[in-house]
Short mmCIF file of C-alpha atoms and ligand atoms in Angstrom, two decimals:
data_model
loop_
_atom_site.label_atom_id
_atom_site.label_comp_id
_atom_site.label_asym_id
_atom_site.label_seq_id
_atom_site.Cartn_x
_atom_site.Cartn_y
_atom_site.Cartn_z
CA MET A 30 98.10 101.64 116.03
CA GLU A 31 95.00 102.62 118.01
CA LYS A 32 94.89 101.36 121.56
CA GLY A 33 92.82 98.19 121.92
CA ARG A 34 92.78 97.69 118.19
CA THR A 35 93.79 94.25 116.97
CA GLU A 36 93.95 93.92 113.20
CA LEU A 37 92.00 90.98 111.78
CA ARG A 38 95.09 89.63 110.00
CA ASN A 39 96.90 89.36 113.33
CA VAL A 40 94.46 86.78 114.71
CA GLY A 41 93.52 85.12 111.40
CA GLU A 42 90.15 83.67 110.51
CA PHE A 43 90.25 80.91 113.08
CA GLY A 44 91.44 83.20 115.85
CA LEU A 45 88.56 85.50 115.06
CA ILE A 46 85.99 82.69 115.02
CA ASP A 47 87.29 81.60 118.40
CA ARG A 48 86.73 85.06 119.82
CA ILE A 49 83.26 85.18 118.28
CA ARG A 50 82.45 81.82 119.83
CA HIS A 51 83.27 83.16 123.29
CA VAL A 52 81.00 86.15 122.90
CA VAL A 53 77.96 84.12 121.82
CA ASP A 54 78.50 81.35 124.35
CA PHE A 55 75.67 82.08 126.78
CA ARG A 56 73.07 79.91 128.44
CA ALA A 57 69.60 80.51 126.97
CA ASP A 58 66.52 80.55 129.19
CA ASP A 59 64.99 77.89 126.98
CA ALA A 60 66.99 74.76 127.87
CA THR A 61 65.63 72.83 124.87
CA LEU A 62 67.79 75.01 122.63
CA HIS A 63 70.88 73.44 124.18
CA GLU A 64 69.42 69.95 124.54
CA ASN A 65 68.45 69.77 120.88
CA LEU A 66 71.73 71.15 119.57
CA ARG A 67 74.20 68.44 118.59
CA LEU A 68 76.82 70.64 116.91
CA GLY A 69 77.28 74.40 117.07
CA ILE A 70 80.17 76.63 115.93
CA GLY A 71 83.25 74.60 115.02
CA ASP A 72 82.17 71.92 112.57
CA ASP A 73 81.27 71.87 108.90
CA THR A 74 77.61 72.42 109.68
CA ALA A 75 75.54 72.90 112.78
CA ALA A 76 73.27 69.99 113.69
CA PHE A 77 70.10 70.22 115.74
CA ARG A 78 66.98 68.24 116.41
CA PRO A 79 63.71 69.93 115.50
CA THR A 80 60.89 69.79 118.04
CA PRO A 81 58.72 66.82 116.98
CA GLY A 82 55.54 67.79 115.16
CA LYS A 83 56.48 71.40 114.54
CA LEU A 84 56.89 73.14 111.23
CA GLN A 85 60.38 74.52 110.70
CA LEU A 86 60.70 78.14 109.57
CA LEU A 87 63.81 79.50 107.87
CA THR A 88 64.45 83.15 107.12
CA THR A 89 67.38 85.37 106.25
CA ASP A 90 68.04 89.09 106.23
CA ALA A 91 71.13 91.03 105.16
CA MET A 92 72.28 94.49 106.21
CA VAL A 93 74.77 96.42 104.11
CA GLU A 94 76.73 99.47 105.23
CA GLY A 95 75.61 102.60 103.41
CA ILE A 96 72.26 101.03 102.53
CA HIS A 97 70.91 99.79 105.85
CA PHE A 98 73.28 101.34 108.34
CA ASP A 99 75.81 104.14 108.74
CA LEU A 100 78.77 103.40 110.97
CA THR A 101 79.34 107.08 111.67
CA PHE A 102 76.41 107.00 114.07
CA THR A 103 75.51 103.33 114.53
CA SER A 104 77.43 101.41 117.15
CA LEU A 105 78.38 97.87 116.26
CA ARG A 106 76.40 96.61 119.23
CA HIS A 107 73.26 98.22 117.90
CA LEU A 108 74.02 96.82 114.47
CA GLY A 109 74.29 93.32 115.92
CA TRP A 110 71.02 93.79 117.77
CA LYS A 111 69.24 94.90 114.59
CA ALA A 112 70.65 92.12 112.44
CA ILE A 113 69.14 89.59 114.84
CA VAL A 114 65.83 91.29 115.57
CA SER A 115 64.99 91.82 111.90
CA ASN A 116 64.97 88.03 111.56
CA ILE A 117 63.10 87.50 114.81
CA SER A 118 60.48 89.93 113.57
CA ASP A 119 59.93 87.76 110.47
CA ILE A 120 59.47 84.72 112.67
CA ALA A 121 57.08 86.62 114.97
CA ALA A 122 55.04 87.51 111.87
CA MET A 123 54.54 83.78 111.21
CA GLN A 124 53.48 83.37 114.86
CA GLY A 125 56.58 81.23 115.35
CA THR A 126 59.37 80.96 117.92
CA PRO A 127 63.00 81.64 116.96
CA ARG A 128 65.51 78.81 117.47
CA TYR A 129 68.92 78.88 115.77
CA ALA A 130 70.88 81.45 113.79
CA THR A 131 73.93 81.65 111.56
CA VAL A 132 75.72 84.93 110.92
CA VAL A 133 77.75 85.92 107.86
CA VAL A 134 80.04 88.92 108.22
CA SER A 135 81.96 90.67 105.43
CA LEU A 136 84.63 92.78 107.03
CA PRO A 137 86.55 95.69 105.48
CA ARG A 138 89.99 96.54 106.83
CA LYS A 139 88.75 99.37 109.00
CA ILE A 140 87.05 96.77 111.21
CA SER A 141 89.17 95.44 114.07
CA VAL A 142 88.81 92.27 116.12
CA GLU A 143 87.43 94.33 119.01
CA MET A 144 84.79 95.81 116.71
CA VAL A 145 83.71 92.33 115.62
CA GLU A 146 83.40 91.42 119.29
CA GLU A 147 81.21 94.47 119.83
CA LEU A 148 79.01 93.39 116.92
CA TYR A 149 78.65 89.94 118.45
CA ARG A 150 77.87 91.42 121.89
CA GLY A 151 74.85 93.05 120.27
CA ILE A 152 74.02 89.77 118.55
CA ALA A 153 74.36 87.80 121.78
CA PHE A 154 72.27 90.33 123.70
CA ALA A 155 69.38 90.05 121.25
CA CYS A 156 69.69 86.26 121.03
CA GLN A 157 69.64 85.91 124.80
CA LYS A 158 66.65 88.20 125.16
CA TYR A 159 64.56 86.35 122.56
CA ALA A 160 65.96 82.85 123.23
CA CYS A 161 67.89 81.92 120.11
CA LEU A 162 71.38 80.45 119.66
CA VAL A 163 74.12 81.37 117.19
CA VAL A 164 75.29 78.00 115.81
CA GLY A 165 77.54 79.02 112.93
CA GLY A 166 78.31 81.47 110.22
CA ASP A 167 80.91 82.54 107.73
CA THR A 168 83.60 85.19 107.73
CA THR A 169 85.02 87.00 104.73
CA THR A 170 86.97 90.16 104.16
CA THR A 171 85.81 92.72 101.64
CA PHE A 172 87.32 95.64 99.73
CA GLY A 173 83.91 97.25 99.84
CA ASN A 174 81.49 98.08 102.63
CA MET A 175 80.74 96.02 105.68
CA ALA A 176 77.79 93.60 105.55
CA VAL A 177 76.09 91.35 108.07
CA ALA A 178 73.63 88.65 107.09
CA VAL A 179 71.74 86.46 109.50
CA ALA A 180 69.83 83.27 108.72
CA MET A 181 67.48 82.02 111.41
CA THR A 182 65.31 79.00 112.00
CA GLY A 183 62.08 79.07 113.92
CA GLU A 184 59.32 76.69 114.83
CA VAL A 185 55.57 76.88 114.79
CA GLU A 186 52.65 74.54 115.37
CA GLU A 187 51.30 73.72 111.94
CA ASN A 188 47.82 75.07 112.67
CA ALA A 189 49.18 78.21 114.34
CA MET A 190 51.20 79.45 111.39
CA VAL A 191 49.98 82.73 109.91
CA SER A 192 50.97 83.73 106.39
CA ARG A 193 50.37 86.93 104.42
CA SER A 194 47.63 85.39 102.39
CA GLY A 195 44.55 84.76 104.53
CA ALA A 196 42.97 88.22 104.80
CA GLU A 197 39.19 88.26 104.19
CA VAL A 198 36.99 91.07 102.93
CA GLY A 199 35.56 92.84 105.99
CA ASP A 200 38.54 92.07 108.25
CA MET A 201 39.95 94.82 110.39
CA LEU A 202 43.43 95.84 109.37
CA CYS A 203 45.47 96.40 112.53
CA VAL A 204 48.96 97.22 113.74
CA THR A 205 50.87 96.66 116.95
CA GLY A 206 52.64 99.46 118.79
CA GLN A 207 53.31 102.95 117.47
CA LEU A 208 54.60 103.84 114.03
CA GLY A 209 57.10 106.27 112.57
CA ALA A 210 59.43 106.62 115.55
CA ALA A 211 62.38 104.77 114.01
CA HIS A 212 62.20 107.02 110.99
CA ALA A 213 61.99 110.12 113.20
CA GLY A 214 65.14 108.92 115.00
CA LEU A 215 66.96 108.45 111.69
CA LYS A 216 65.96 111.94 110.55
CA ILE A 217 67.52 113.44 113.67
CA LEU A 218 70.73 111.42 113.25
CA LEU A 219 71.13 112.37 109.60
CA ARG A 220 70.51 116.02 110.43
CA GLU A 221 73.15 116.04 113.18
CA LYS A 222 75.64 114.20 110.99
CA GLU A 223 75.20 116.85 108.32
CA ARG A 224 75.51 119.72 110.78
CA PHE A 225 78.61 118.16 112.24
CA SER A 226 80.26 117.69 108.87
CA LYS A 227 79.56 121.33 108.00
CA ALA A 228 80.80 122.78 111.27
CA ALA A 229 84.14 124.54 110.81
CA ASN A 230 85.28 123.12 114.09
CA PRO A 231 83.79 120.17 115.94
CA GLU A 232 83.29 122.28 119.06
CA ASP A 233 80.85 124.42 117.13
CA HIS A 234 78.55 121.50 116.97
CA ALA A 235 77.57 120.01 120.30
CA PRO A 236 74.03 118.75 119.77
CA ASN A 237 71.69 118.25 122.70
CA LEU A 238 70.07 114.93 121.87
CA GLU A 239 68.41 114.52 125.27
CA PRO A 240 64.92 115.52 124.03
CA TYR A 241 65.17 112.84 121.34
CA LYS A 242 66.36 110.01 123.56
CA ALA A 243 63.23 107.87 123.31
CA THR A 244 62.98 108.41 119.56
CA LEU A 245 66.63 107.52 118.98
CA GLU A 246 66.22 104.37 121.00
CA ARG A 247 63.42 103.33 118.68
CA TYR A 248 65.85 103.65 115.80
CA PHE A 249 68.79 101.92 117.47
CA MET A 250 66.98 99.17 119.36
CA PRO A 251 63.68 98.27 117.71
CA LYS A 252 61.79 95.55 119.55
CA PRO A 253 60.34 92.68 117.54
CA ARG A 254 56.80 91.82 118.64
CA LEU A 255 57.24 88.23 119.74
CA ASP A 256 55.40 89.23 122.91
CA LEU A 257 52.22 90.14 121.04
CA SER A 258 52.47 87.40 118.45
CA ARG A 259 52.35 84.94 121.39
CA VAL A 260 49.28 86.68 122.80
CA PHE A 261 47.66 86.41 119.37
CA ALA A 262 48.44 82.70 119.12
CA GLU A 263 46.85 82.10 122.48
CA LYS A 264 43.77 84.30 122.26
CA VAL A 265 42.59 84.85 118.70
CA LYS A 266 42.72 83.73 115.08
CA ILE A 267 44.79 86.07 112.95
CA HIS A 268 43.89 85.72 109.26
CA ALA A 269 47.04 87.20 107.74
CA MET A 270 50.13 88.91 109.13
CA ILE A 271 53.39 90.57 108.04
CA ASP A 272 56.06 92.48 109.90
CA ILE A 273 56.53 96.14 109.09
CA SER A 274 60.15 96.40 108.09
CA ASP A 275 59.76 98.68 105.09
CA GLY A 276 56.99 101.06 106.11
CA LEU A 277 53.31 100.32 106.64
CA ALA A 278 52.21 101.22 103.10
CA SER A 279 54.37 98.69 101.29
CA GLU A 280 53.41 95.98 103.81
CA VAL A 281 49.71 96.71 103.22
CA TYR A 282 50.43 96.12 99.53
CA HIS A 283 52.26 92.85 100.24
CA LEU A 284 49.52 91.54 102.50
CA CYS A 285 46.72 92.54 100.12
CA THR A 286 48.48 91.16 97.05
CA ALA A 287 49.05 87.82 98.77
CA SER A 288 45.44 87.77 99.98
CA HIS A 289 43.95 88.91 96.63
CA ALA A 290 42.22 91.75 98.43
CA GLY A 291 42.04 95.52 98.57
CA ALA A 292 42.17 97.75 101.62
CA GLU A 293 41.40 101.14 103.02
CA VAL A 294 43.82 102.69 105.47
CA TRP A 295 42.50 105.41 107.77
CA GLU A 296 45.16 108.04 108.06
CA HIS A 297 43.85 109.63 111.25
CA ASN A 298 43.89 106.25 113.03
CA LEU A 299 47.60 105.61 112.47
CA PRO A 300 49.17 105.33 115.93
CA VAL A 301 52.01 107.81 116.39
CA GLU A 302 53.63 109.10 119.56
CA ASN A 303 53.80 112.78 120.42
CA THR A 304 57.59 112.73 120.24
CA THR A 305 57.33 111.47 116.65
CA ARG A 306 54.80 114.21 115.88
CA SER A 307 57.14 116.87 117.15
CA VAL A 308 60.10 115.56 115.11
CA ALA A 309 57.93 115.56 111.97
CA ALA A 310 56.84 119.12 112.82
CA GLU A 311 60.49 120.19 113.18
CA PHE A 312 61.11 119.01 109.63
CA SER A 313 57.77 120.40 108.39
CA GLU A 314 56.78 116.92 107.29
CA SER A 315 53.66 114.84 107.78
CA VAL A 316 53.86 112.45 110.71
CA TYR A 317 51.55 110.16 108.76
CA ASP A 318 54.21 109.89 106.07
CA TYR A 319 56.62 108.70 108.76
CA ALA A 320 54.08 106.08 109.82
CA LEU A 321 53.33 104.96 106.25
CA TYR A 322 56.80 105.05 104.76
CA GLY A 323 59.32 104.94 107.61
CA GLY A 324 61.31 101.71 107.81
CA GLU A 325 62.79 99.46 110.49
CA GLU A 326 59.78 99.54 112.73
CA TYR A 327 59.38 95.81 113.31
CA GLU A 328 55.80 96.15 114.43
CA LEU A 329 53.20 93.74 113.01
CA LEU A 330 50.42 94.42 110.51
CA PHE A 331 47.56 91.91 110.59
CA ALA A 332 44.04 91.18 109.40
CA ILE A 333 41.52 89.87 111.90
CA GLY A 334 37.74 89.45 112.23
CA ASP A 335 35.74 92.05 114.21
CA GLU A 336 34.88 89.78 117.13
CA ASP A 337 38.46 88.67 117.60
CA PHE A 338 39.65 92.25 117.38
CA LYS A 339 37.33 93.22 120.24
CA LYS A 340 38.65 90.28 122.23
CA LEU A 341 42.22 91.39 121.57
CA GLU A 342 41.50 94.94 122.68
CA ARG A 343 40.41 93.56 126.02
CA VAL A 344 43.76 91.80 126.59
CA THR A 345 46.18 94.38 125.20
CA GLY A 346 46.14 98.12 124.73
CA ASP A 347 48.94 97.83 122.20
CA VAL A 348 46.95 97.13 119.01
CA THR A 349 45.19 99.68 116.80
CA ALA A 350 42.70 99.28 113.96
CA VAL A 351 44.05 101.30 111.04
CA GLY A 352 41.74 100.20 108.26
CA ARG A 353 39.73 97.45 106.64
CA ILE A 354 40.18 94.74 104.06
CA VAL A 355 37.89 95.41 101.08
CA ASP A 356 37.22 93.82 97.74
CA LYS A 357 40.21 93.62 95.40
CA ASP A 358 38.41 95.71 92.76
CA LYS A 359 38.25 98.67 95.15
CA GLY A 360 42.05 98.83 95.24
CA ILE A 361 44.21 100.06 98.09
CA ASN A 362 43.23 103.49 99.33
CA LEU A 363 44.21 105.99 101.95
CA VAL A 364 41.27 107.69 103.66
CA ARG A 365 42.26 111.19 104.77
CA GLU A 366 40.98 112.88 107.88
CA ASN A 367 38.45 114.82 105.77
CA GLY A 368 37.03 111.55 104.41
CA LYS A 369 38.62 111.83 100.97
CA HIS A 370 39.85 108.59 99.40
CA GLU A 371 43.03 108.48 97.33
CA ALA A 372 45.18 105.64 96.05
CA LEU A 373 47.76 104.74 98.70
CA ARG A 374 51.28 105.36 97.44
CA GLU A 375 53.20 102.14 97.86
CA LYS A 376 56.64 103.61 98.49
CA GLY A 377 57.79 106.80 100.09
CA TRP A 378 61.54 106.70 100.19
CA ASP A 379 63.90 103.81 99.87
CA HIS A 380 65.93 102.47 102.74
CA PHE A 381 68.39 104.50 104.58
CA GLY A 382 69.33 108.05 103.77
CA GLY A 383 66.36 108.79 101.54
CA GLY A 384 63.65 111.23 102.54
P1 ADP B 21 83.91 76.12 106.48
O1 ADP B 21 85.22 76.26 105.80
O2 ADP B 21 83.43 74.72 106.65
O3 ADP B 21 82.88 77.06 105.96
P2 ADP B 21 84.68 77.95 108.49
O4 ADP B 21 86.14 77.86 108.75
O5 ADP B 21 84.15 79.06 107.65
O6 ADP B 21 84.17 76.55 107.99
O7 ADP B 21 83.96 78.02 109.88
C1 ADP B 21 84.33 77.20 110.97
C2 ADP B 21 83.21 77.19 111.97
O8 ADP B 21 83.00 78.50 112.49
C3 ADP B 21 81.87 76.76 111.40
O9 ADP B 21 81.17 76.07 112.40
C4 ADP B 21 81.18 78.06 111.10
O10 ADP B 21 79.79 77.91 111.15
C5 ADP B 21 81.70 78.96 112.22
N1 ADP B 21 81.78 80.36 111.83
C6 ADP B 21 82.53 80.91 110.84
N2 ADP B 21 82.37 82.23 110.76
C7 ADP B 21 81.47 82.56 111.71
C8 ADP B 21 80.86 83.78 112.11
N3 ADP B 21 81.12 84.94 111.51
N4 ADP B 21 79.97 83.74 113.14
C9 ADP B 21 79.67 82.56 113.73
N5 ADP B 21 80.20 81.40 113.40
C10 ADP B 21 81.10 81.37 112.41
MG1 MG B 22 83.23 79.17 105.90
#
């Protein structure tokens, strides 16, 4: 047996839950999370008091090995981080605040108790950072791949909630942050995995990943934009918003469909970092395709009036206008640098491992 490897069957389900409970037992900065929680891990359900007057949000997101993550290059801590932040990102997109989470894990035999603890360290780290508590979950074994699913509640003032459906013709279409970096990171990882598997001898393949450090971090530890969604709530009126978990293009489609509107997206305005540009160049691919079709970004796409956009630009440098909402009949178009309009492709590649 490997050193430090405890088989799941040796501790049993309840032993495992006990170890999980220890890892997620931290004190959150927001004391109301603890005050309003009546029952956490250990009973048939969790029980908590909602904040009076607030709307309750509930979201869930699952991640499956081989579809959303590859354990040959993803650490369990990073996986735990991502499983939490993908839910937080959904709550940020509603302009809400995360509160409580439950976590379902399906564990194949290759996963040890220590690996589950690592997963929950990543979960606890993200929960502590964004002020959210793990209050329950479920544990199963599987003969197939590993899976992690998180359900999360959030809260929002009724009049502050932003859905996908309020975009108005003439609105600016904007994004937070920089796009395409997570996809660039994944491209590098898949390339090195392939090179490694083809090397006759592992010593023949010693990649220098130093130049890609920032890009890889964007893949492993994406940051949900709760920070900016709070600035928005305070300073402006967002008409419609969605988080970018599946590439900008498909989110533009979702937002426009819900808002019964069309859009133009200005390719040359898409915000991309130089490091992302150079990765795309290495692969002889378009960096704009990374921005439009790369997943797991967790930035926000939103529609906002001109005046409010100007106001927002004065308080943060981290938002970019990438297009406009137009009449539904005009469709959804990409405007190239040379001014040519073409229908925006909705999907580039699917999930993990495509491209
Ligand atoms: P039940 O049989 O009622 O579903 P379980 O034995 O599955 O109860 O779970 C016991 C307690 O441990 C519950 O509070 C449950 O929410 C919690 N729990 C179970 N699995 C996990 C997990 N993977 N992560 C966090 N909490 C868990
Ligand atoms: Mg159960």
